[in-house]
JSON list of C-alpha atoms in Angstrom, two decimals:
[
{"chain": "A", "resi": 1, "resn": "UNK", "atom": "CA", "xyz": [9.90, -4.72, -8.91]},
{"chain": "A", "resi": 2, "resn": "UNK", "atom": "CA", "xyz": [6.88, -2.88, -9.00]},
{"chain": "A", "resi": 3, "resn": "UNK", "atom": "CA", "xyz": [5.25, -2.53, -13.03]},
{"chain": "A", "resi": 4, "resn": "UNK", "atom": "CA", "xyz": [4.18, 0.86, -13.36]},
{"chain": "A", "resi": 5, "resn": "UNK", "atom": "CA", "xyz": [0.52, 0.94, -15.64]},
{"chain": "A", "resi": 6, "resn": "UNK", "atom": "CA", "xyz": [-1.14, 4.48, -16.04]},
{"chain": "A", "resi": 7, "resn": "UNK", "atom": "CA", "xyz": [-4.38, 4.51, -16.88]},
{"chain": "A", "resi": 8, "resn": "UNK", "atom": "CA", "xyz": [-6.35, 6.32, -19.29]},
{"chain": "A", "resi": 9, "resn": "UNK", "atom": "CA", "xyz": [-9.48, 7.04, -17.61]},
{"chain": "A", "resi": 10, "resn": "UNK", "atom": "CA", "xyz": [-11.27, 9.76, -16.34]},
{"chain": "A", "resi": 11, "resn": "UNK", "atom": "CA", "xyz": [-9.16, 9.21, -13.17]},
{"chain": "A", "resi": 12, "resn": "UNK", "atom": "CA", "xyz": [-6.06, 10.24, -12.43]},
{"chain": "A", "resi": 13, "resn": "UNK", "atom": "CA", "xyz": [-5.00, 7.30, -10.34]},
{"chain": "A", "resi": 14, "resn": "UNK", "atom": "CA", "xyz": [-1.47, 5.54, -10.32]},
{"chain": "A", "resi": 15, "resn": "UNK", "atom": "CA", "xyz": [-1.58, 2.01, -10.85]},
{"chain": "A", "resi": 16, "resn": "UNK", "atom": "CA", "xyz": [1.05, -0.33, -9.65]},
{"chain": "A", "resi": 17, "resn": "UNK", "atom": "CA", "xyz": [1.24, -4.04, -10.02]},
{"chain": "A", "resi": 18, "resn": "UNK", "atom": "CA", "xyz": [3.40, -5.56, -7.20]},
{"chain": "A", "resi": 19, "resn": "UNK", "atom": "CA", "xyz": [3.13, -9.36, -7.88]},
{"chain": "A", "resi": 20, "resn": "UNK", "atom": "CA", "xyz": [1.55, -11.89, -10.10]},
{"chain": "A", "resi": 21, "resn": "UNK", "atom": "CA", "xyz": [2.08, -15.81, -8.58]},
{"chain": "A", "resi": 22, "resn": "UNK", "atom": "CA", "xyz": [0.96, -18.89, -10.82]},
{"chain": "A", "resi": 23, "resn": "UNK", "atom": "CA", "xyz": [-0.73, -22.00, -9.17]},
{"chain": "A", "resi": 24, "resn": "UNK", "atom": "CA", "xyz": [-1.64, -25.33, -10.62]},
{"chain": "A", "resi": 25, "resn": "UNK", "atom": "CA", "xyz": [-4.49, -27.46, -10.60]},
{"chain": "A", "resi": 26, "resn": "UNK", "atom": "CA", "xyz": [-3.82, -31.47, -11.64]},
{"chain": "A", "resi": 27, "resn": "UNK", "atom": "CA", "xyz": [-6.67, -32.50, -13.08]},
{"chain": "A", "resi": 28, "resn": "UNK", "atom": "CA", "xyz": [-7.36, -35.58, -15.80]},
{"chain": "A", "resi": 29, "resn": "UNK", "atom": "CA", "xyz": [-6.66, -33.72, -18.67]},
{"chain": "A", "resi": 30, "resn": "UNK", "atom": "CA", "xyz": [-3.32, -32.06, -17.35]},
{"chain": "A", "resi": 31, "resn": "UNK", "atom": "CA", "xyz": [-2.57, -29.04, -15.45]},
{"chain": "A", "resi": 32, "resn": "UNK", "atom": "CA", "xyz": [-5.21, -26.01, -14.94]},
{"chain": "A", "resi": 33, "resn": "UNK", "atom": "CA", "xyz": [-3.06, -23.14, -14.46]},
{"chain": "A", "resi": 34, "resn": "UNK", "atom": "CA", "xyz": [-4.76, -19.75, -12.03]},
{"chain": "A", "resi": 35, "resn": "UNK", "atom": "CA", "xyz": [-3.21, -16.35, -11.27]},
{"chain": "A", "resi": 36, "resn": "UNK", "atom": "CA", "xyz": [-3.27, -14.23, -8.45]},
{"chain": "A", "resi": 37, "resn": "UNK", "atom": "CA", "xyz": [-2.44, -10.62, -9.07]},
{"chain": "A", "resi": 38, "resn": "UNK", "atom": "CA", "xyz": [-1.52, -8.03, -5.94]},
{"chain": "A", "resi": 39, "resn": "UNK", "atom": "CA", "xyz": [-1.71, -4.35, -7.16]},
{"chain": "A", "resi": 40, "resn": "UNK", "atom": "CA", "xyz": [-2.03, -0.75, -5.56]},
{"chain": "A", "resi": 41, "resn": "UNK", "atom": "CA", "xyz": [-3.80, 2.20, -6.58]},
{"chain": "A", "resi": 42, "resn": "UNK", "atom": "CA", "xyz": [-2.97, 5.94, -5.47]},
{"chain": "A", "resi": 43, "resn": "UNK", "atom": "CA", "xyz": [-3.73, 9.61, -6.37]},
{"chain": "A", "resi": 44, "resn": "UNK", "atom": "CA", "xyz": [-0.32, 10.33, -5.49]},
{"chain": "A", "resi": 45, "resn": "UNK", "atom": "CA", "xyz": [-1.77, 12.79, -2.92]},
{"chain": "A", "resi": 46, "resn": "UNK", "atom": "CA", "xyz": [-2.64, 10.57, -0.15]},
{"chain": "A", "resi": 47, "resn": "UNK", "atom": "CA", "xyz": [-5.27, 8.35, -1.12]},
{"chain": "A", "resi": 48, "resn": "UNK", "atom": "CA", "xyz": [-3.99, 4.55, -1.55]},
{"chain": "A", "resi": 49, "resn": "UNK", "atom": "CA", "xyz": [-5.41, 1.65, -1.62]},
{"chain": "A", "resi": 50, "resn": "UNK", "atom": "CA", "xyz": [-4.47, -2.49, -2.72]},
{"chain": "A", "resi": 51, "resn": "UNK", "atom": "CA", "xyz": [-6.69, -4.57, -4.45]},
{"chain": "A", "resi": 52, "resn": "UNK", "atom": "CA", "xyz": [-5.72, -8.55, -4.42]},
{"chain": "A", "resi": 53, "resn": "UNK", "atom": "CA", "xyz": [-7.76, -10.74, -7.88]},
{"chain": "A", "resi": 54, "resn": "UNK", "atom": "CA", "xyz": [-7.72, -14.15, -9.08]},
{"chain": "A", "resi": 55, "resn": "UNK", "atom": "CA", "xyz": [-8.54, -15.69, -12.72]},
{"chain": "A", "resi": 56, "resn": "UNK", "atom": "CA", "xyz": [-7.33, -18.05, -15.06]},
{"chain": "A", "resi": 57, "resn": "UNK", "atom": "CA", "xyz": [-5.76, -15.68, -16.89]},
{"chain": "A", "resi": 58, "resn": "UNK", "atom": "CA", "xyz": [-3.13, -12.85, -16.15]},
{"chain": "A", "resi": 59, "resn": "UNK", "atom": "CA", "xyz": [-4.82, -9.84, -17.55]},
{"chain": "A", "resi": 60, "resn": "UNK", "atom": "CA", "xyz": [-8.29, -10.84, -16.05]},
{"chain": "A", "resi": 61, "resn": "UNK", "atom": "CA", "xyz": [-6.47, -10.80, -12.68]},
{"chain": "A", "resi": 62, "resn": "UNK", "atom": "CA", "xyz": [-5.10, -8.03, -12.55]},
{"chain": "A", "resi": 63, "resn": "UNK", "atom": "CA", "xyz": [-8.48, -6.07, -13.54]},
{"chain": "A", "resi": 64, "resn": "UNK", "atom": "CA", "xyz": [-9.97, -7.75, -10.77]},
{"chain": "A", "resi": 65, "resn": "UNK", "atom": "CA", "xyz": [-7.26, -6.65, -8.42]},
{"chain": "A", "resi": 66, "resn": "UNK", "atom": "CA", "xyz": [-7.52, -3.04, -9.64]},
{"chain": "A", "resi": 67, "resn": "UNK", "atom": "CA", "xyz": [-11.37, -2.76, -9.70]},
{"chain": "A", "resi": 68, "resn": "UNK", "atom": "CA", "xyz": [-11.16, -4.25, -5.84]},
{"chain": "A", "resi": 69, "resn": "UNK", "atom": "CA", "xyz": [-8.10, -1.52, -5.12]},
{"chain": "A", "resi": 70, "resn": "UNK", "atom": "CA", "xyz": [-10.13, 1.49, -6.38]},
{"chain": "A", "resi": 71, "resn": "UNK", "atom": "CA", "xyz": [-12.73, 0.12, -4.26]},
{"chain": "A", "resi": 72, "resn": "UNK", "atom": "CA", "xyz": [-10.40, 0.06, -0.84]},
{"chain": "A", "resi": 73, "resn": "UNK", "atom": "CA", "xyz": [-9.08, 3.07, -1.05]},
{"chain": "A", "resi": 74, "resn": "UNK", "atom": "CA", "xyz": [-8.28, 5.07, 2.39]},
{"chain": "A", "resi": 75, "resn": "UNK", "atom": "CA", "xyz": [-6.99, 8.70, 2.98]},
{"chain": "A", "resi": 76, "resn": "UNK", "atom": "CA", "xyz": [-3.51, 8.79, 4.73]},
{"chain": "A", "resi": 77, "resn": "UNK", "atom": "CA", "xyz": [-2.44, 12.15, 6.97]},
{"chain": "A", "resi": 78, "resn": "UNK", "atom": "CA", "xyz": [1.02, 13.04, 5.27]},
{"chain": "A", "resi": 79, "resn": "UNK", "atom": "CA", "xyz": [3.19, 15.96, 5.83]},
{"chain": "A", "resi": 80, "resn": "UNK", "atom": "CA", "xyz": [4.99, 18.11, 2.59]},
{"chain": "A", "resi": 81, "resn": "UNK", "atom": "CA", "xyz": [5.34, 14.32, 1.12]},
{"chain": "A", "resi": 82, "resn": "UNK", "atom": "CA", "xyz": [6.51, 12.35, 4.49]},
{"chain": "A", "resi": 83, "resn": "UNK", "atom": "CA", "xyz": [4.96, 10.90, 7.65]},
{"chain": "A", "resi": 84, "resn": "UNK", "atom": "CA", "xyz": [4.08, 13.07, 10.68]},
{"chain": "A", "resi": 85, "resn": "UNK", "atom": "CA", "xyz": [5.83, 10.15, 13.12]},
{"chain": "A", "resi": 86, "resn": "UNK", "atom": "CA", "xyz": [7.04, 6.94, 13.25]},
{"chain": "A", "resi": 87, "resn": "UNK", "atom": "CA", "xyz": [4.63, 4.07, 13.09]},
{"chain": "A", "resi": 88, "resn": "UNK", "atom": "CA", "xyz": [4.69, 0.32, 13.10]},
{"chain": "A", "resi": 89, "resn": "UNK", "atom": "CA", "xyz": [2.23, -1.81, 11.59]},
{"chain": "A", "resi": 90, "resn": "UNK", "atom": "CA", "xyz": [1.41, -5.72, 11.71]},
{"chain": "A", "resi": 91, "resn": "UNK", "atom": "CA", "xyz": [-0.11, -8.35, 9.38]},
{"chain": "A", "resi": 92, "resn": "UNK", "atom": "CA", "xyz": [0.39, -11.91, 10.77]},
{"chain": "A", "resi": 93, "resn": "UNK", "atom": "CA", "xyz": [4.09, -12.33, 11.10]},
{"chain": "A", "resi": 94, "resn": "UNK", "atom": "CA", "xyz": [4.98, -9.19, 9.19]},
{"chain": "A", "resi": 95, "resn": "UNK", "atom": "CA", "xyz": [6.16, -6.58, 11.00]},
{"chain": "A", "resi": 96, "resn": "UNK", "atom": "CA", "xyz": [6.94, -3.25, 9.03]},
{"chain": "A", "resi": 97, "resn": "UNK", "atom": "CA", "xyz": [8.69, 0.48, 11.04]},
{"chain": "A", "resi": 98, "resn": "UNK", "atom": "CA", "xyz": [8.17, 3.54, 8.79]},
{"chain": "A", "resi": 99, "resn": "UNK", "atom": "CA", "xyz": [10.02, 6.91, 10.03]},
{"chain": "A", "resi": 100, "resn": "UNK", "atom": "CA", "xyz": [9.45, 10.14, 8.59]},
{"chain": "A", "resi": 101, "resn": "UNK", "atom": "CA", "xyz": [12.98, 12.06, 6.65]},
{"chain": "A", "resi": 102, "resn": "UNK", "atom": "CA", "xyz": [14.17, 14.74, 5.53]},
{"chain": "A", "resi": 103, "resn": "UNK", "atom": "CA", "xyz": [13.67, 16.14, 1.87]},
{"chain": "A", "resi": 104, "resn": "UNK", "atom": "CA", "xyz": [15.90, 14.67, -0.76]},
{"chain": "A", "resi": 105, "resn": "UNK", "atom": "CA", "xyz": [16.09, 11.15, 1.11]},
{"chain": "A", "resi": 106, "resn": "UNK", "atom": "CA", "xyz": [13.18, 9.67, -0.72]},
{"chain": "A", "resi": 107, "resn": "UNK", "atom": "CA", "xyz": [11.73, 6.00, -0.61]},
{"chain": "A", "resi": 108, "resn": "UNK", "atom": "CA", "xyz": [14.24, 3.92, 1.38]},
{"chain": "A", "resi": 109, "resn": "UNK", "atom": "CA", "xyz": [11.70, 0.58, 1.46]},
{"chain": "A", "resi": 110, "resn": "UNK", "atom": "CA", "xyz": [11.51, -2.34, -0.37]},
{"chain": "A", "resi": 111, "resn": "UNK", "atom": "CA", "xyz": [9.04, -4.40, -2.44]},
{"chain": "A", "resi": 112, "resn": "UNK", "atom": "CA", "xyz": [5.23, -3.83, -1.80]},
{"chain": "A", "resi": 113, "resn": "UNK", "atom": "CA", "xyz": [6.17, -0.98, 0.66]},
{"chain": "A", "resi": 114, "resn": "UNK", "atom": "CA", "xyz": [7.94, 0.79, -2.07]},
{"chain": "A", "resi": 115, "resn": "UNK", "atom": "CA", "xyz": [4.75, 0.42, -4.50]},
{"chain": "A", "resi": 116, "resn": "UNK", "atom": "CA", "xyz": [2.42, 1.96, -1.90]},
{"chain": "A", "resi": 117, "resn": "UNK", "atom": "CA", "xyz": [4.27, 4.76, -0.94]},
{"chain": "A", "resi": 118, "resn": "UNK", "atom": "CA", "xyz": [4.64, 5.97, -4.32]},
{"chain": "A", "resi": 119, "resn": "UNK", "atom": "CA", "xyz": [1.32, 5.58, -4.71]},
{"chain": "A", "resi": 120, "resn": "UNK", "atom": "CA", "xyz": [0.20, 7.68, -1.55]},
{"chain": "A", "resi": 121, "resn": "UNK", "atom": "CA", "xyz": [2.26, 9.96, -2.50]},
{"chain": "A", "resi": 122, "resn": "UNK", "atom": "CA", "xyz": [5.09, 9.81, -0.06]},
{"chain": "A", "resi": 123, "resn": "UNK", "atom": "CA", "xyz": [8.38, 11.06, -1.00]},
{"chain": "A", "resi": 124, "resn": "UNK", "atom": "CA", "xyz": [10.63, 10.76, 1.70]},
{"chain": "A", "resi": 125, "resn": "UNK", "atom": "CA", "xyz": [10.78, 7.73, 4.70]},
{"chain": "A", "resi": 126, "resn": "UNK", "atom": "CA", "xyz": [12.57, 5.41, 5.62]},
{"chain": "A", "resi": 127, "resn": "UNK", "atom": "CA", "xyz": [11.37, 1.66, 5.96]},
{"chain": "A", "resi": 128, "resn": "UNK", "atom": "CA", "xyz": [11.81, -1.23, 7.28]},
{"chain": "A", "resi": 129, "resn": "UNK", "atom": "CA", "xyz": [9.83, -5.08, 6.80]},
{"chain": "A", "resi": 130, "resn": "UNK", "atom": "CA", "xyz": [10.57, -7.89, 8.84]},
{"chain": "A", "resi": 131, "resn": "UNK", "atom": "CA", "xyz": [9.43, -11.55, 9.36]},
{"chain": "A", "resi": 132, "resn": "UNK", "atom": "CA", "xyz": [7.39, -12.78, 6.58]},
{"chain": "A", "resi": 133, "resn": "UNK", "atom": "CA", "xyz": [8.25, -11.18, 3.31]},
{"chain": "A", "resi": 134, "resn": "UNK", "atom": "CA", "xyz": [4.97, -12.41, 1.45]},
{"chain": "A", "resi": 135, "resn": "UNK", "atom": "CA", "xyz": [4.46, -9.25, -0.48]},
{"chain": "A", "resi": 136, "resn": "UNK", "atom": "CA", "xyz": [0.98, -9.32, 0.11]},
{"chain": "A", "resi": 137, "resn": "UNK", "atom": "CA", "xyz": [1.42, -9.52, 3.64]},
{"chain": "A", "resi": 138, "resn": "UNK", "atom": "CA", "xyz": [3.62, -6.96, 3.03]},
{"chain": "A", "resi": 139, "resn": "UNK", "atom": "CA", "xyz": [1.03, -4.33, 1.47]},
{"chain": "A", "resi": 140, "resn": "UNK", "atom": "CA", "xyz": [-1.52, -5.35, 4.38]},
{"chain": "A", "resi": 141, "resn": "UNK", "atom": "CA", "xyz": [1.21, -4.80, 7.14]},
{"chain": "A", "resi": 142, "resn": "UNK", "atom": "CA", "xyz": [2.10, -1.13, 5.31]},
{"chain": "A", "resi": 143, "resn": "UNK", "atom": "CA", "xyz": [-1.85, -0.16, 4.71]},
{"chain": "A", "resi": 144, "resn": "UNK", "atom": "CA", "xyz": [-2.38, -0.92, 8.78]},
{"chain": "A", "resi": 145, "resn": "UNK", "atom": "CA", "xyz": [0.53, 1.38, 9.46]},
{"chain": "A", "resi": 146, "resn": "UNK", "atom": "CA", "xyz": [-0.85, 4.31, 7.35]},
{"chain": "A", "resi": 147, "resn": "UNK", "atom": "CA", "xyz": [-4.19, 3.95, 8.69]},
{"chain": "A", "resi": 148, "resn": "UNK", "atom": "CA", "xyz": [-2.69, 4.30, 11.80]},
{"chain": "A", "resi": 149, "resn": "UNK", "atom": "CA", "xyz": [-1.38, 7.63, 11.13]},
{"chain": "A", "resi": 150, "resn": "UNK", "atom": "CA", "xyz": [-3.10, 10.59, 12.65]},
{"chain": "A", "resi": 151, "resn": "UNK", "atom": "CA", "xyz": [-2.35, 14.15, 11.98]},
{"chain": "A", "resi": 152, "resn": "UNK", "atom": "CA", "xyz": [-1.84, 16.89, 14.24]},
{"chain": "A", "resi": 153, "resn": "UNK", "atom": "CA", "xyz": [-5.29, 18.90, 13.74]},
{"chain": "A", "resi": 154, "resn": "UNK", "atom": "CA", "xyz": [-7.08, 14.86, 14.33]},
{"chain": "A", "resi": 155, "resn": "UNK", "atom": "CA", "xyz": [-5.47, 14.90, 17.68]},
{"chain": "A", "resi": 156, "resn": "UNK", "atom": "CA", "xyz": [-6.18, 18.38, 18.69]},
{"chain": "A", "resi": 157, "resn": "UNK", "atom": "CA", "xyz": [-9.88, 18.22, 17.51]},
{"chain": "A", "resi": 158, "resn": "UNK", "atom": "CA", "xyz": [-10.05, 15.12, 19.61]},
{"chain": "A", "resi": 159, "resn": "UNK", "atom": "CA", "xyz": [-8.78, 16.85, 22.30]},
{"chain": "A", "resi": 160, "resn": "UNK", "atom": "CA", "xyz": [-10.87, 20.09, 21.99]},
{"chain": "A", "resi": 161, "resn": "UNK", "atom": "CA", "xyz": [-7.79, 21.53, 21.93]},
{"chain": "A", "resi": 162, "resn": "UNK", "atom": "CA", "xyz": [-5.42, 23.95, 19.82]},
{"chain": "A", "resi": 163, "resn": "UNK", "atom": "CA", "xyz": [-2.84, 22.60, 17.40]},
{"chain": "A", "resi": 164, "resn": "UNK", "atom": "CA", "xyz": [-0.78, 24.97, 19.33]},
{"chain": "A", "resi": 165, "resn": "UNK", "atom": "CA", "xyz": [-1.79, 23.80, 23.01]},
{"chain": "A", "resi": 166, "resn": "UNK", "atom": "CA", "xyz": [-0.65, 20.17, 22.05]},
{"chain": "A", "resi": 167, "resn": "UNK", "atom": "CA", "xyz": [2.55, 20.71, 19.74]},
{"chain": "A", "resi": 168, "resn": "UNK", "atom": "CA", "xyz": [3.89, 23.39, 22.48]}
]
C-alpha cells in the first residue's frame, strides 16, 4: 500500500510513497546495502507527477524521489473528478485501461495506479494493469495514459471548431 506523507511546506502537494526495494552490494567487508524509493506527488486537482531516487539510506531516497517528482509534474484534463474517455497506456510490458465512472464508484485500481490517481485528483475510474506488475512500470504505464488524455475544448481548439460542433 501506498504511505501517505503530507508535507509542511509552502506547497500544498500530496505526497505518496508507493515502494521502497533494498539491493545488496558484496563487497570485502560484507554487504553494502542501497535503496530505491518510487513516490508520487499531486495537487489533488490535476497536476501529478512520480519521482524515482536512490541512496544508501531510506530517508535520503525518498527525498530524492520527491525533489525529482515535484520536478516532473504534468497537468492532466479531468472531468468533475473522472476521466473524459477511456484510455490505455504502455510502459514496456505493462499495459494499463482506465475508464471514466460514475460518482460514488471511486478508485477501482490497484498499487501505483491507485497512488497516482489520488494524487491527480481523480475520484472515480475504473482500472485495470496487466503484464508486468513492477510498480514502477506501473506509475510510468499510468502517467503515459494521463498524458494522453485530451479534453474536449483541446480538441475543438485544434479543430477551429466549437465544443458544440464536435460533441453534437
Amino acid at each position: 500500500m501506498a504511505r501517505v506523507e503530507k508535507n509542511q511546506s509552502a506547497d500544498e502537494f500530496t505526497e505518496k510513497l508507493v515502494a521502497v526495494n533494498r539491493t545488496a552490494k558484496v563487497v570485502k567487508g560484507g554487504r553494502q546495502f542501497g535503496f530505491t524509493a518510487l513516490t508520487v506527488v499531486g495537487d489533488g486537482a490535476g497536476r501529478v507527477g512520480f519521482g524515482f531516487g536512490k541512496a544508501r539510506e531510506v530517508p535520503v531516497a525518498i527525498s530524492k524521489a520527491m525533489q525529482q517528482a515535484r520536478k516532473s509534474l504534468m497537468n492532466v484534463s479531468l472531468k468533475n473528478d473522472t476521466l473524459f474517455y477511456a484510455v490505455k497506456g504502455r510502459h514496456g510490458t505493462t499495459r494499463v485501461y482506465m475508464q471514466p465512472a460514475a460518482d460514488g464508484t471511486g478508485v477501482i485500481a490497484g498499487g501505483g495506479m491507485r497512488a497516482v490517481f489520488e494524487c491527480a485528483g481523480v475520484r472515480n475510474v475504473l482500472a485495470k494493469s496487466y503484464g508486468s506488475r513492477n510498480p514502477i512500470n506501473v506509475v510510468r504505464a499510468t502517467m503515459d495514459a494521463l498524458a494522453k488524455l485530451r479534453s474536449p475544448d483541446e480538441f475543438a481548439a485544434k479543430r477551429g471548431k466549437t465544443v458544440e460542433e464536435i460533441t453534437g
